[in-house]
């Protein structure tokens, strides 16, 4: 069993990672930090790498810090799913390193795809005891107008979900 913490890479240090690490320690189980590169971001990287986009990709989080230089349009190399997963893993690693005093025992994972689906699949693969996710406080109107990955995970998960709220 594991504690699976999903991170978006935009908030560092991550309260979700802190909470996930505390739960993993309390239950004596593995802690996994996962970042999912959304499919549309992956497609932008792929288009840039294949030269079909003339602009360089500037991304949130730290996709460029996974050991490679940011991609520029006109490159002759194909940006693969493995490249995307490596970059997503880099985001998860950066968040864990900036959040935890000793992230050595934390398992770091990156995936490419639709975030809700990939988080739930990873939870199933690892038989997660708990999912730890972040959420933003929003007005009732904001909740009605915009889809919420947090809400989708809460509704679709068949295992306990710990939601760490932030924002105002």
PDB file of C-alpha atoms in Angstrom, residues 7-163:
ATOM      1  CA  UNK A   7       0.828  17.689  -7.488  1.00  0.00           C
ATOM      2  CA  UNK A   8       0.298  20.317 -10.179  1.00  0.00           C
ATOM      3  CA  UNK A   9       3.792  21.745  -9.778  1.00  0.00           C
ATOM      4  CA  UNK A  10       2.584  25.309  -9.381  1.00  0.00           C
ATOM      5  CA  UNK A  11       2.699  25.555  -5.580  1.00  0.00           C
ATOM      6  CA  UNK A  12       6.031  25.042  -3.861  1.00  0.00           C
ATOM      7  CA  UNK A  13       6.426  24.131  -1.104  1.00  0.00           C
ATOM      8  CA  UNK A  14       3.440  21.824  -1.418  1.00  0.00           C
ATOM      9  CA  UNK A  15       1.078  21.358   1.508  1.00  0.00           C
ATOM     10  CA  UNK A  16      -0.222  18.241  -0.249  1.00  0.00           C
ATOM     11  CA  UNK A  17       3.258  16.682  -0.259  1.00  0.00           C
ATOM     12  CA  UNK A  18       3.733  17.569   3.411  1.00  0.00           C
ATOM     13  CA  UNK A  19       0.397  15.933   4.293  1.00  0.00           C
ATOM     14  CA  UNK A  20       1.136  12.872   2.152  1.00  0.00           C
ATOM     15  CA  UNK A  21       4.524  12.399   3.807  1.00  0.00           C
ATOM     16  CA  UNK A  22       2.937  12.680   7.268  1.00  0.00           C
ATOM     17  CA  UNK A  23       0.315  10.050   6.382  1.00  0.00           C
ATOM     18  CA  UNK A  24       2.918   7.708   4.888  1.00  0.00           C
ATOM     19  CA  UNK A  25       5.028   7.965   8.025  1.00  0.00           C
ATOM     20  CA  UNK A  26       2.024   7.450  10.322  1.00  0.00           C
ATOM     21  CA  UNK A  27       0.892   4.325   8.438  1.00  0.00           C
ATOM     22  CA  UNK A  28       4.393   3.034   7.717  1.00  0.00           C
ATOM     23  CA  UNK A  29       3.788   2.888   3.967  1.00  0.00           C
ATOM     24  CA  UNK A  30       5.451   4.185   0.807  1.00  0.00           C
ATOM     25  CA  UNK A  31       4.852   7.801  -0.246  1.00  0.00           C
ATOM     26  CA  UNK A  32       4.488   8.453  -3.982  1.00  0.00           C
ATOM     27  CA  UNK A  33       4.456  11.967  -5.453  1.00  0.00           C
ATOM     28  CA  UNK A  34       2.884  12.099  -8.923  1.00  0.00           C
ATOM     29  CA  UNK A  35       2.685  14.861 -11.496  1.00  0.00           C
ATOM     30  CA  UNK A  36       0.643  14.427 -14.664  1.00  0.00           C
ATOM     31  CA  UNK A  37       1.584  16.479 -17.715  1.00  0.00           C
ATOM     32  CA  UNK A  38      -1.778  17.298 -19.326  1.00  0.00           C
ATOM     33  CA  UNK A  39      -2.265  15.904 -22.812  1.00  0.00           C
ATOM     34  CA  UNK A  40      -2.615  19.377 -24.366  1.00  0.00           C
ATOM     35  CA  UNK A  41       0.731  20.493 -22.894  1.00  0.00           C
ATOM     36  CA  UNK A  42       2.336  17.294 -24.188  1.00  0.00           C
ATOM     37  CA  UNK A  43       0.919  17.983 -27.662  1.00  0.00           C
ATOM     38  CA  UNK A  44       2.389  21.517 -27.563  1.00  0.00           C
ATOM     39  CA  UNK A  45       5.803  20.065 -26.736  1.00  0.00           C
ATOM     40  CA  UNK A  46       5.444  17.490 -29.514  1.00  0.00           C
ATOM     41  CA  UNK A  47       4.459  20.154 -32.057  1.00  0.00           C
ATOM     42  CA  UNK A  48       7.379  22.348 -31.002  1.00  0.00           C
ATOM     43  CA  UNK A  49       9.861  19.464 -31.237  1.00  0.00           C
ATOM     44  CA  UNK A  50       8.641  18.424 -34.684  1.00  0.00           C
ATOM     45  CA  UNK A  51       8.975  21.963 -36.005  1.00  0.00           C
ATOM     46  CA  UNK A  52       5.262  22.422 -36.676  1.00  0.00           C
ATOM     47  CA  UNK A  53       5.264  25.256 -34.159  1.00  0.00           C
ATOM     48  CA  UNK A  54       7.559  28.234 -34.668  1.00  0.00           C
ATOM     49  CA  UNK A  55       7.374  29.372 -31.067  1.00  0.00           C
ATOM     50  CA  UNK A  56       9.402  28.065 -28.163  1.00  0.00           C
ATOM     51  CA  UNK A  57       7.463  26.405 -25.391  1.00  0.00           C
ATOM     52  CA  UNK A  58       7.276  28.254 -22.112  1.00  0.00           C
ATOM     53  CA  UNK A  59       5.542  26.117 -19.537  1.00  0.00           C
ATOM     54  CA  UNK A  60       4.385  26.395 -15.966  1.00  0.00           C
ATOM     55  CA  UNK A  61       5.991  24.427 -13.173  1.00  0.00           C
ATOM     56  CA  UNK A  62       9.437  23.199 -14.191  1.00  0.00           C
ATOM     57  CA  UNK A  63       9.114  21.141 -17.352  1.00  0.00           C
ATOM     58  CA  UNK A  64      12.379  22.603 -18.576  1.00  0.00           C
ATOM     59  CA  UNK A  65      14.335  21.573 -15.474  1.00  0.00           C
ATOM     60  CA  UNK A  66      14.169  17.816 -15.953  1.00  0.00           C
ATOM     61  CA  UNK A  67      17.712  17.737 -17.278  1.00  0.00           C
ATOM     62  CA  UNK A  68      17.075  19.062 -20.795  1.00  0.00           C
ATOM     63  CA  UNK A  69      17.017  22.472 -22.401  1.00  0.00           C
ATOM     64  CA  UNK A  70      13.577  23.843 -23.296  1.00  0.00           C
ATOM     65  CA  UNK A  71      12.457  22.737 -26.738  1.00  0.00           C
ATOM     66  CA  UNK A  72      12.621  25.113 -29.686  1.00  0.00           C
ATOM     67  CA  UNK A  73      10.637  24.858 -32.881  1.00  0.00           C
ATOM     68  CA  UNK A  74      12.531  23.323 -35.783  1.00  0.00           C
ATOM     69  CA  UNK A  75      14.160  20.489 -33.840  1.00  0.00           C
ATOM     70  CA  UNK A  76      14.545  17.261 -35.781  1.00  0.00           C
ATOM     71  CA  UNK A  77      13.781  15.025 -32.814  1.00  0.00           C
ATOM     72  CA  UNK A  78      10.363  13.684 -31.886  1.00  0.00           C
ATOM     73  CA  UNK A  79       9.060  14.503 -28.420  1.00  0.00           C
ATOM     74  CA  UNK A  80       7.884  11.123 -27.103  1.00  0.00           C
ATOM     75  CA  UNK A  81       5.587  10.059 -24.296  1.00  0.00           C
ATOM     76  CA  UNK A  82       8.734   8.934 -22.470  1.00  0.00           C
ATOM     77  CA  UNK A  83      10.108  12.486 -22.792  1.00  0.00           C
ATOM     78  CA  UNK A  84       6.859  13.855 -21.385  1.00  0.00           C
ATOM     79  CA  UNK A  85       6.893  11.398 -18.500  1.00  0.00           C
ATOM     80  CA  UNK A  86      10.529  12.285 -17.775  1.00  0.00           C
ATOM     81  CA  UNK A  87       9.630  15.981 -17.649  1.00  0.00           C
ATOM     82  CA  UNK A  88       6.566  15.281 -15.480  1.00  0.00           C
ATOM     83  CA  UNK A  89       8.782  13.240 -13.161  1.00  0.00           C
ATOM     84  CA  UNK A  90      11.108  16.245 -12.982  1.00  0.00           C
ATOM     85  CA  UNK A  91       8.217  18.423 -11.833  1.00  0.00           C
ATOM     86  CA  UNK A  92       7.264  15.922  -9.111  1.00  0.00           C
ATOM     87  CA  UNK A  93      10.937  15.663  -8.054  1.00  0.00           C
ATOM     88  CA  UNK A  94      11.303  19.458  -7.865  1.00  0.00           C
ATOM     89  CA  UNK A  95       8.176  19.781  -5.718  1.00  0.00           C
ATOM     90  CA  UNK A  96       9.282  16.981  -3.354  1.00  0.00           C
ATOM     91  CA  UNK A  97      12.804  18.423  -3.010  1.00  0.00           C
ATOM     92  CA  UNK A  98      11.499  21.925  -2.295  1.00  0.00           C
ATOM     93  CA  UNK A  99       8.941  20.647   0.221  1.00  0.00           C
ATOM     94  CA  UNK A 100      10.475  17.797   2.207  1.00  0.00           C
ATOM     95  CA  UNK A 101      13.586  17.937   4.382  1.00  0.00           C
ATOM     96  CA  UNK A 102      14.543  14.427   3.264  1.00  0.00           C
ATOM     97  CA  UNK A 103      12.752  13.287   0.103  1.00  0.00           C
ATOM     98  CA  UNK A 104      15.069  10.269  -0.343  1.00  0.00           C
ATOM     99  CA  UNK A 105      12.366   7.768   0.660  1.00  0.00           C
ATOM    100  CA  UNK A 106       9.730   9.373  -1.572  1.00  0.00           C
ATOM    101  CA  UNK A 107       8.911   7.654  -4.853  1.00  0.00           C
ATOM    102  CA  UNK A 108       8.650  10.154  -7.712  1.00  0.00           C
ATOM    103  CA  UNK A 109       6.438   9.486 -10.755  1.00  0.00           C
ATOM    104  CA  UNK A 110       5.441  11.370 -13.877  1.00  0.00           C
ATOM    105  CA  UNK A 111       2.684  10.562 -16.353  1.00  0.00           C
ATOM    106  CA  UNK A 112       1.234  12.110 -19.499  1.00  0.00           C
ATOM    107  CA  UNK A 113      -2.511  12.257 -20.147  1.00  0.00           C
ATOM    108  CA  UNK A 114      -5.694  13.529 -18.632  1.00  0.00           C
ATOM    109  CA  UNK A 115      -4.814  14.361 -15.010  1.00  0.00           C
ATOM    110  CA  UNK A 116      -7.911  12.948 -13.298  1.00  0.00           C
ATOM    111  CA  UNK A 117      -7.764   9.683 -15.226  1.00  0.00           C
ATOM    112  CA  UNK A 118      -4.012   9.251 -14.712  1.00  0.00           C
ATOM    113  CA  UNK A 119      -4.168  10.002 -10.971  1.00  0.00           C
ATOM    114  CA  UNK A 120      -6.944   7.441 -10.496  1.00  0.00           C
ATOM    115  CA  UNK A 121      -5.115   4.844 -12.612  1.00  0.00           C
ATOM    116  CA  UNK A 122      -1.904   5.335 -10.618  1.00  0.00           C
ATOM    117  CA  UNK A 123      -3.866   4.983  -7.370  1.00  0.00           C
ATOM    118  CA  UNK A 124      -5.219   1.661  -8.651  1.00  0.00           C
ATOM    119  CA  UNK A 125      -1.795   0.477  -9.884  1.00  0.00           C
ATOM    120  CA  UNK A 126      -0.276   1.155  -6.484  1.00  0.00           C
ATOM    121  CA  UNK A 127      -3.291   0.145  -4.385  1.00  0.00           C
ATOM    122  CA  UNK A 128      -3.101   3.545  -2.667  1.00  0.00           C
ATOM    123  CA  UNK A 129      -4.447   3.638   0.859  1.00  0.00           C
ATOM    124  CA  UNK A 130      -5.157   7.357   0.461  1.00  0.00           C
ATOM    125  CA  UNK A 131      -5.006   9.911  -2.331  1.00  0.00           C
ATOM    126  CA  UNK A 132      -3.786  13.346  -1.278  1.00  0.00           C
ATOM    127  CA  UNK A 133      -4.736  16.215  -3.569  1.00  0.00           C
ATOM    128  CA  UNK A 134      -4.887  19.994  -3.460  1.00  0.00           C
ATOM    129  CA  UNK A 135      -7.889  22.175  -3.991  1.00  0.00           C
ATOM    130  CA  UNK A 136      -8.555  25.853  -4.380  1.00  0.00           C
ATOM    131  CA  UNK A 137     -11.263  27.646  -2.463  1.00  0.00           C
ATOM    132  CA  UNK A 138     -13.681  29.129  -4.989  1.00  0.00           C
ATOM    133  CA  UNK A 139     -16.968  30.949  -4.930  1.00  0.00           C
ATOM    134  CA  UNK A 140     -20.186  29.012  -5.648  1.00  0.00           C
ATOM    135  CA  UNK A 141     -20.332  30.695  -9.073  1.00  0.00           C
ATOM    136  CA  UNK A 142     -16.766  29.624  -9.844  1.00  0.00           C
ATOM    137  CA  UNK A 143     -17.611  26.054  -8.896  1.00  0.00           C
ATOM    138  CA  UNK A 144     -20.636  26.064 -11.201  1.00  0.00           C
ATOM    139  CA  UNK A 145     -18.857  27.596 -14.195  1.00  0.00           C
ATOM    140  CA  UNK A 146     -15.548  25.784 -14.193  1.00  0.00           C
ATOM    141  CA  UNK A 147     -14.728  22.091 -14.057  1.00  0.00           C
ATOM    142  CA  UNK A 148     -12.663  20.928 -11.142  1.00  0.00           C
ATOM    143  CA  UNK A 149     -10.050  18.177 -11.209  1.00  0.00           C
ATOM    144  CA  UNK A 150     -10.323  18.024  -7.428  1.00  0.00           C
ATOM    145  CA  UNK A 151     -14.080  17.576  -7.596  1.00  0.00           C
ATOM    146  CA  UNK A 152     -13.767  14.908 -10.290  1.00  0.00           C
ATOM    147  CA  UNK A 153     -11.254  12.929  -8.234  1.00  0.00           C
ATOM    148  CA  UNK A 154     -13.459  13.198  -5.156  1.00  0.00           C
ATOM    149  CA  UNK A 155     -16.467  11.913  -7.091  1.00  0.00           C
ATOM    150  CA  UNK A 156     -14.722   9.204  -9.103  1.00  0.00           C
ATOM    151  CA  UNK A 157     -12.265   7.732  -6.591  1.00  0.00           C
ATOM    152  CA  UNK A 158     -13.117   4.458  -4.899  1.00  0.00           C
ATOM    153  CA  UNK A 159     -10.619   5.114  -2.112  1.00  0.00           C
ATOM    154  CA  UNK A 160     -10.305   7.784   0.599  1.00  0.00           C
ATOM    155  CA  UNK A 161      -9.189  11.217  -0.640  1.00  0.00           C
ATOM    156  CA  UNK A 162      -7.519  13.814   1.561  1.00  0.00           C
ATOM    157  CA  UNK A 163      -8.006  17.291   0.126  1.00  0.00           C
TER     158      UNK A 163
END
